[in-house]
Coordinates of C-alpha atoms in Angstrom, one line a residue:
X245 CA -7.8 -22.8 6.8
X246 CA -4.2 -23.3 5.6
X247 CA -3.6 -23.0 1.9
X248 CA -0.3 -23.4 0.0
X249 CA 1.3 -20.4 -1.5
X250 CA 1.0 -21.8 -5.0
X251 CA -2.7 -22.7 -4.5
X252 CA -3.4 -19.3 -3.1
X253 CA -1.7 -17.7 -6.1
X254 CA -3.7 -19.8 -8.5
X255 CA -6.9 -19.2 -6.7
X256 CA -6.5 -15.4 -6.6
X257 CA -5.3 -15.1 -10.2
X258 CA -8.1 -17.4 -11.4
X259 CA -10.7 -15.3 -9.7
X260 CA -9.5 -12.0 -11.2
X261 CA -9.2 -13.4 -14.7
X262 CA -12.8 -14.7 -14.4
X263 CA -13.9 -11.2 -13.6
X264 CA -12.7 -9.0 -16.5
X265 CA -9.0 -8.8 -15.4
X266 CA -6.3 -9.6 -17.8
X267 CA -3.5 -12.0 -16.8
X268 CA -1.0 -9.2 -17.1
X269 CA -2.9 -7.3 -14.4
X270 CA -3.9 -10.3 -12.3
X271 CA -0.3 -11.6 -11.8
X272 CA 1.2 -8.5 -10.1
X273 CA -2.0 -7.8 -8.2
X274 CA -2.3 -11.2 -6.6
X275 CA 1.5 -11.2 -5.9
X276 CA 1.1 -8.0 -3.9
X277 CA -1.9 -9.4 -2.0
X278 CA -0.2 -12.7 -1.3
X279 CA 2.9 -10.9 -0.1
X280 CA 0.7 -8.9 2.4
X281 CA -0.8 -12.1 3.7
X282 CA 2.7 -13.6 4.2
X283 CA 3.8 -10.5 6.1
X284 CA 0.8 -10.5 8.4
X285 CA -1.1 -7.6 6.9
X286 CA -4.5 -9.2 6.1
X287 CA -6.2 -5.8 5.7
X288 CA -4.2 -5.5 2.5
X289 CA -4.3 -9.1 1.5
X290 CA -6.8 -11.5 0.0
X291 CA -9.7 -9.7 1.8
X292 CA -9.3 -7.1 -0.9
X293 CA -10.2 -9.6 -3.7
X294 CA -14.0 -9.3 -3.4
X295 CA -13.7 -5.5 -3.6
X296 CA -11.4 -5.7 -6.6
X297 CA -13.7 -8.2 -8.3
X298 CA -16.8 -6.0 -7.7
X299 CA -15.1 -3.0 -9.2
X300 CA -13.7 -4.9 -12.1
X301 CA -17.1 -6.2 -12.9
X302 CA -18.6 -2.7 -13.0
X303 CA -15.6 -1.1 -14.8
X304 CA -14.8 1.1 -11.8
X305 CA -11.3 -0.3 -12.2
X306 CA -10.3 -1.3 -15.7
X307 CA -8.9 -4.8 -15.3
X308 CA -7.5 -4.9 -18.8
X309 CA -5.8 -1.5 -18.7
X310 CA -2.2 -1.2 -20.0
X311 CA -0.3 1.6 -18.2
X312 CA 1.4 4.3 -20.3
X313 CA 5.0 5.0 -19.2
X314 CA 6.8 8.1 -20.4
X315 CA 10.0 10.1 -19.5
X316 CA 9.1 13.8 -19.6
X317 CA 12.6 14.6 -18.2
X318 CA 15.8 12.5 -17.8
X319 CA 15.2 12.1 -14.1
X320 CA 11.4 11.9 -14.2
X321 CA 9.1 8.9 -15.0
X322 CA 5.4 9.4 -15.5
X323 CA 3.0 6.5 -15.4
X324 CA -0.7 6.8 -16.4
X325 CA -2.4 3.8 -14.9
X326 CA -5.4 4.3 -17.2
X327 CA -7.8 3.6 -14.3
X328 CA -6.3 0.1 -13.9
X329 CA -4.7 -1.5 -10.9
X330 CA -1.8 0.3 -9.2
X331 CA 0.3 -2.9 -9.0
X332 CA 0.5 -3.2 -12.8
X333 CA 1.4 0.5 -13.0
X334 CA 4.2 -0.1 -10.5
X335 CA 5.5 -3.1 -12.4
X336 CA 5.6 -1.0 -15.6
X337 CA 7.2 2.1 -14.1
X338 CA 9.6 1.0 -11.4
X339 CA 12.2 -0.5 -13.7
X340 CA 12.3 2.9 -15.5
X341 CA 12.6 4.7 -12.2
X342 CA 15.5 2.5 -11.0
X343 CA 17.4 3.0 -14.3
X344 CA 16.9 6.7 -14.1
X345 CA 18.1 6.9 -10.5
X346 CA 21.2 4.9 -11.3
X347 CA 22.0 7.1 -14.2
X348 CA 21.1 10.5 -12.6
X349 CA 21.8 9.8 -8.9
X350 CA 18.1 10.6 -8.1
X351 CA 14.8 10.2 -10.0
X352 CA 11.1 10.8 -9.4
X353 CA 8.1 8.7 -10.6
X354 CA 4.6 9.9 -10.5
X355 CA 1.5 7.6 -11.1
X356 CA -1.9 9.1 -12.0
X357 CA -5.3 7.6 -12.7
X358 CA -4.4 4.8 -10.3
X359 CA -6.2 2.6 -7.8
X360 CA -5.4 1.1 -4.4
X361 CA -1.7 1.2 -3.7
X362 CA -1.7 -1.8 -1.4
X363 CA 1.2 -2.1 1.0
X364 CA 3.4 0.9 0.0
X365 CA 6.4 -0.7 1.7
X366 CA 6.6 -3.3 -1.1
X367 CA 7.5 -1.2 -4.1
X368 CA 10.1 0.8 -2.1
X369 CA 11.6 -2.5 -0.7
X370 CA 11.9 -3.7 -4.3
X371 CA 13.9 -0.6 -5.2
X372 CA 16.0 -1.0 -2.1
X373 CA 16.8 -4.6 -3.1
X374 CA 18.4 -3.0 -6.2
X375 CA 20.7 -0.9 -4.0
X376 CA 18.5 2.3 -4.0
X377 CA 17.2 4.3 -1.2
X378 CA 13.5 4.9 -1.9
X379 CA 10.6 6.9 -0.7
X380 CA 6.9 6.3 -1.6
X381 CA 3.8 8.4 -1.1
X382 CA 0.2 7.4 -1.8
X383 CA -3.2 9.1 -1.4
X384 CA -6.5 7.4 -0.9
X385 CA -10.2 8.3 -0.7
X386 CA -11.1 10.9 2.0
X387 CA -11.4 9.2 5.4
X388 CA -9.1 11.2 7.6
X389 CA -10.2 14.5 9.2
X390 CA -7.7 17.4 9.6
X391 CA -6.6 18.2 13.1
X392 CA -9.5 20.0 14.7
X393 CA -12.0 19.0 12.0
X394 CA -14.5 16.2 11.8
X395 CA -14.9 15.6 8.1
X396 CA -12.5 13.5 5.9
X397 CA -10.2 15.5 3.7
X398 CA -7.3 13.1 3.3
X399 CA -7.0 9.3 3.0
X400 CA -4.9 7.5 5.5
X401 CA -2.1 8.6 3.1
X402 CA 0.8 6.2 3.7
X403 CA 4.4 7.1 3.3
X404 CA 7.2 4.5 3.1
X405 CA 11.0 4.5 3.0
X406 CA 13.3 1.6 2.3
X407 CA 17.1 1.5 2.2
X408 CA 19.5 -1.3 1.2
X409 CA 21.4 -3.0 4.0
X410 CA 24.7 -4.9 4.1
X411 CA 24.0 -8.7 4.2
X412 CA 20.4 -8.2 5.4
X413 CA 17.0 -7.5 3.9
X414 CA 16.2 -3.9 3.2
X415 CA 15.1 -1.7 6.1
X416 CA 11.5 -0.8 5.4
X417 CA 9.6 1.9 7.3
X418 CA 5.9 2.1 6.3
X419 CA 3.3 4.1 8.1
X420 CA -0.1 5.7 7.4
X421 CA -1.3 9.0 8.9
X422 CA -4.3 7.6 10.7
X423 CA -4.2 5.9 14.1
X424 CA -5.8 3.0 12.2
X425 CA -5.9 2.0 8.5
X426 CA -9.4 2.2 7.0
X427 CA -9.1 -1.5 6.0
X428 CA -8.5 -2.4 9.6
X429 CA -11.6 -0.4 10.7
X430 CA -13.7 -2.3 8.1
X431 CA -12.3 -5.6 9.4
X432 CA -13.2 -4.6 13.0
X433 CA -16.7 -3.6 11.9
X434 CA -17.2 -7.0 10.3
X435 CA -16.1 -8.8 13.5
X436 CA -18.0 -6.4 15.8
X437 CA -14.8 -5.4 17.5
X438 CA -14.1 -2.0 19.2
X439 CA -11.4 0.2 17.8
X440 CA -8.9 2.2 20.1
X441 CA -10.1 5.3 21.8
X442 CA -9.2 8.5 20.0
X443 CA -8.9 6.8 16.5
X444 CA -12.1 8.1 15.0
X445 CA -15.3 10.1 15.2
X446 CA -18.8 9.2 14.0
X447 CA -20.7 11.1 11.3
X448 CA -21.7 13.7 13.8
X449 CA -18.1 14.3 14.9
X450 CA -18.4 12.5 18.2
X451 CA -15.6 10.3 19.4
X452 CA -16.4 6.7 18.9
X453 CA -15.0 3.2 19.4
X454 CA -17.7 1.6 17.3
X455 CA -15.9 0.5 14.1
X456 CA -19.1 0.7 12.0
X457 CA -19.8 4.3 13.1
X458 CA -16.2 5.1 12.5
X459 CA -16.3 3.8 9.0
X460 CA -19.2 6.1 8.3
X461 CA -17.5 9.0 10.1
X462 CA -13.9 10.0 9.9
X463 CA -10.5 8.7 11.1
X464 CA -8.2 10.9 13.1
X465 CA -4.5 11.5 12.4
X466 CA -1.9 10.1 14.7
X467 CA 0.0 12.6 16.7
X468 CA -2.6 15.3 16.3
X469 CA -1.3 18.3 14.3
X470 CA 1.9 16.5 13.3
X471 CA 0.0 13.6 11.7
X472 CA -2.3 16.0 10.0
X473 CA 0.7 18.0 8.6
X474 CA 2.2 14.7 7.3
X475 CA -1.1 13.7 5.7
X476 CA -1.2 17.1 3.9
X477 CA 2.3 16.6 2.7
X478 CA 1.6 13.2 1.3
X479 CA -1.6 14.5 -0.4
X480 CA 0.4 17.1 -2.2
X481 CA 3.2 14.7 -3.2
X482 CA 0.9 11.8 -4.2
X483 CA -2.2 13.6 -5.5
X484 CA -1.4 17.1 -6.6
X485 CA 2.1 16.5 -8.0
X486 CA 1.4 13.6 -10.4
X487 CA -1.9 15.1 -11.5
X488 CA -4.1 12.5 -9.8
X489 CA -7.5 12.9 -8.0
X490 CA -7.4 14.4 -4.6
X491 CA -8.8 12.4 -1.7
X492 CA -11.9 14.5 -1.6
X493 CA -12.5 13.7 -5.3
X494 CA -11.8 10.0 -5.2
X495 CA -14.6 7.4 -5.0
X496 CA -14.6 4.6 -2.4
X497 CA -12.3 1.6 -2.8
X498 CA -14.9 -0.5 -1.0
X499 CA -17.9 -0.2 -3.3
X500 CA -18.4 -1.3 -6.9
X501 CA -20.4 1.8 -7.9
X502 CA -19.2 5.2 -8.9
X503 CA -16.4 6.5 -11.1
X504 CA -12.8 5.3 -11.1
X505 CA -10.9 6.6 -8.0
X506 CA -8.0 8.0 -10.2
X507 CA -5.7 8.0 -7.2
X508 CA -2.0 8.9 -7.2
X509 CA 1.3 7.6 -6.0
X510 CA 4.8 9.1 -6.2
X511 CA 8.2 7.5 -5.6
X512 CA 11.7 9.0 -5.2
X513 CA 14.7 6.7 -5.8
X514 CA 18.2 7.7 -4.8
X515 CA 21.5 6.1 -5.5
X516 CA 23.1 6.4 -2.0
X517 CA 26.6 6.1 -3.5
X518 CA 26.1 9.4 -5.3
X519 CA 26.6 11.2 -2.0
X520 CA 27.9 8.9 0.7
X521 CA 30.0 6.8 -1.6
X522 CA 31.1 3.4 -0.4
X523 CA 30.6 4.4 3.2
X524 CA 26.8 4.4 3.1
X525 CA 26.3 0.7 4.0
X526 CA 28.8 0.8 6.9
X527 CA 27.4 4.0 8.3
X528 CA 23.9 2.7 8.1
X529 CA 24.8 -0.5 10.0
X530 CA 26.5 1.6 12.6
X531 CA 23.3 3.5 13.2
X532 CA 21.1 0.4 13.2
X533 CA 23.5 -1.4 15.4
X534 CA 23.1 1.3 18.0
X535 CA 19.4 0.5 18.0
X536 CA 19.5 -3.3 18.1
X537 CA 22.2 -3.3 20.8
X538 CA 19.6 -2.1 23.3
X539 CA 17.6 -4.9 24.9
X540 CA 14.0 -4.8 23.7
X541 CA 14.6 -2.5 20.8
X542 CA 13.9 -3.7 17.3
X543 CA 14.0 -2.3 13.8
X544 CA 10.8 -1.3 11.9
X545 CA 9.7 -4.2 9.7
X546 CA 11.4 -6.9 11.7
X547 CA 8.1 -8.7 12.5
X548 CA 7.1 -8.6 8.8
X549 CA 10.4 -10.2 7.8
X550 CA 10.0 -13.0 10.4
X551 CA 6.4 -13.7 9.3
X552 CA 7.4 -13.7 5.6
X553 CA 10.3 -16.1 6.2
X554 CA 8.0 -18.4 8.3
X555 CA 5.4 -18.4 5.5
X556 CA 8.0 -19.2 2.9
X557 CA 9.4 -22.0 5.1
X558 CA 5.9 -23.5 5.6
X559 CA 4.9 -22.9 2.0
X560 CA 1.5 -21.8 3.1
X561 CA -0.7 -19.0 4.6
X562 CA -3.8 -19.1 6.7
X563 CA -7.0 -17.5 5.6
X564 CA -10.3 -17.2 7.6
X565 CA -12.9 -19.8 6.7
X566 CA -15.4 -17.1 5.9
X567 CA -13.1 -15.4 3.4
X568 CA -12.2 -18.7 1.8
X569 CA -15.9 -19.4 1.2
X570 CA -16.3 -15.9 -0.3
X571 CA -13.4 -16.5 -2.6
X572 CA -14.5 -19.9 -3.8
X573 CA -17.9 -18.4 -4.5
X574 CA -16.2 -16.0 -7.0
X575 CA -14.5 -18.8 -8.9

């Protein structure tokens, strides 16, 4: 069914507030989920609300947490999410990170005791909208097997980069290390759909296209050893560096039981003018123009931009009827 953006926002915020989530946490959380719906990423959109509600009800995520922000060094921002939602932690820490990067030329932010990072491209895009080149790293509960293995050691561990553009929305590159995101596997399992060959193994380590068996088994990294190496890199930067839980220590984001996941995220923000000066924007457009000049070639994120603009023009999003019924039952 179609639902207006404003009605969707009010519905989502109202549900969270009714389930032990403060308004200060509900607002940035629903904003991120609604943004995902607008950009055609339903696996990170309103389908997450029932999981968030279940975990807020049990205290697995502290819906009333207030993040603690500190500056241990001039170019370093530390955010303790206090076992609350990552989106509130980002809202608290990113302004400090942006200020530090503009003052120092480059700055680092680490988030610990956090939760689901959502679409990692969003926080880096927000930094790029302020004229900063940004990198983001996030870990998640173990679901991805190392190359040659069959047991999850990493999450799908996304990394994202965004850079400001001249007279255009920021360029955003956002990828996870699995051939499929775990949320997409869960959606496929619910619909009884097959997943691509080579994307996962079952609990016994056998290749499978059955989404339910894959969810109980392990996902495989894209690009074989290269994807595995990137997943390891992200785990170090997002988990070890900020002092967060490792993927193998974190509890599931899809069940209400168990301890807080205590996940981690890290961001690097760079003032491009500190090195490239005023030439950065023109040089970037020269590079991107060489890509878009080729028939059939497009820039990463172009589809998301088109979908977001279409949703803004329509003033609405479309949600599955079954999900809408689920959400209204939580009101």
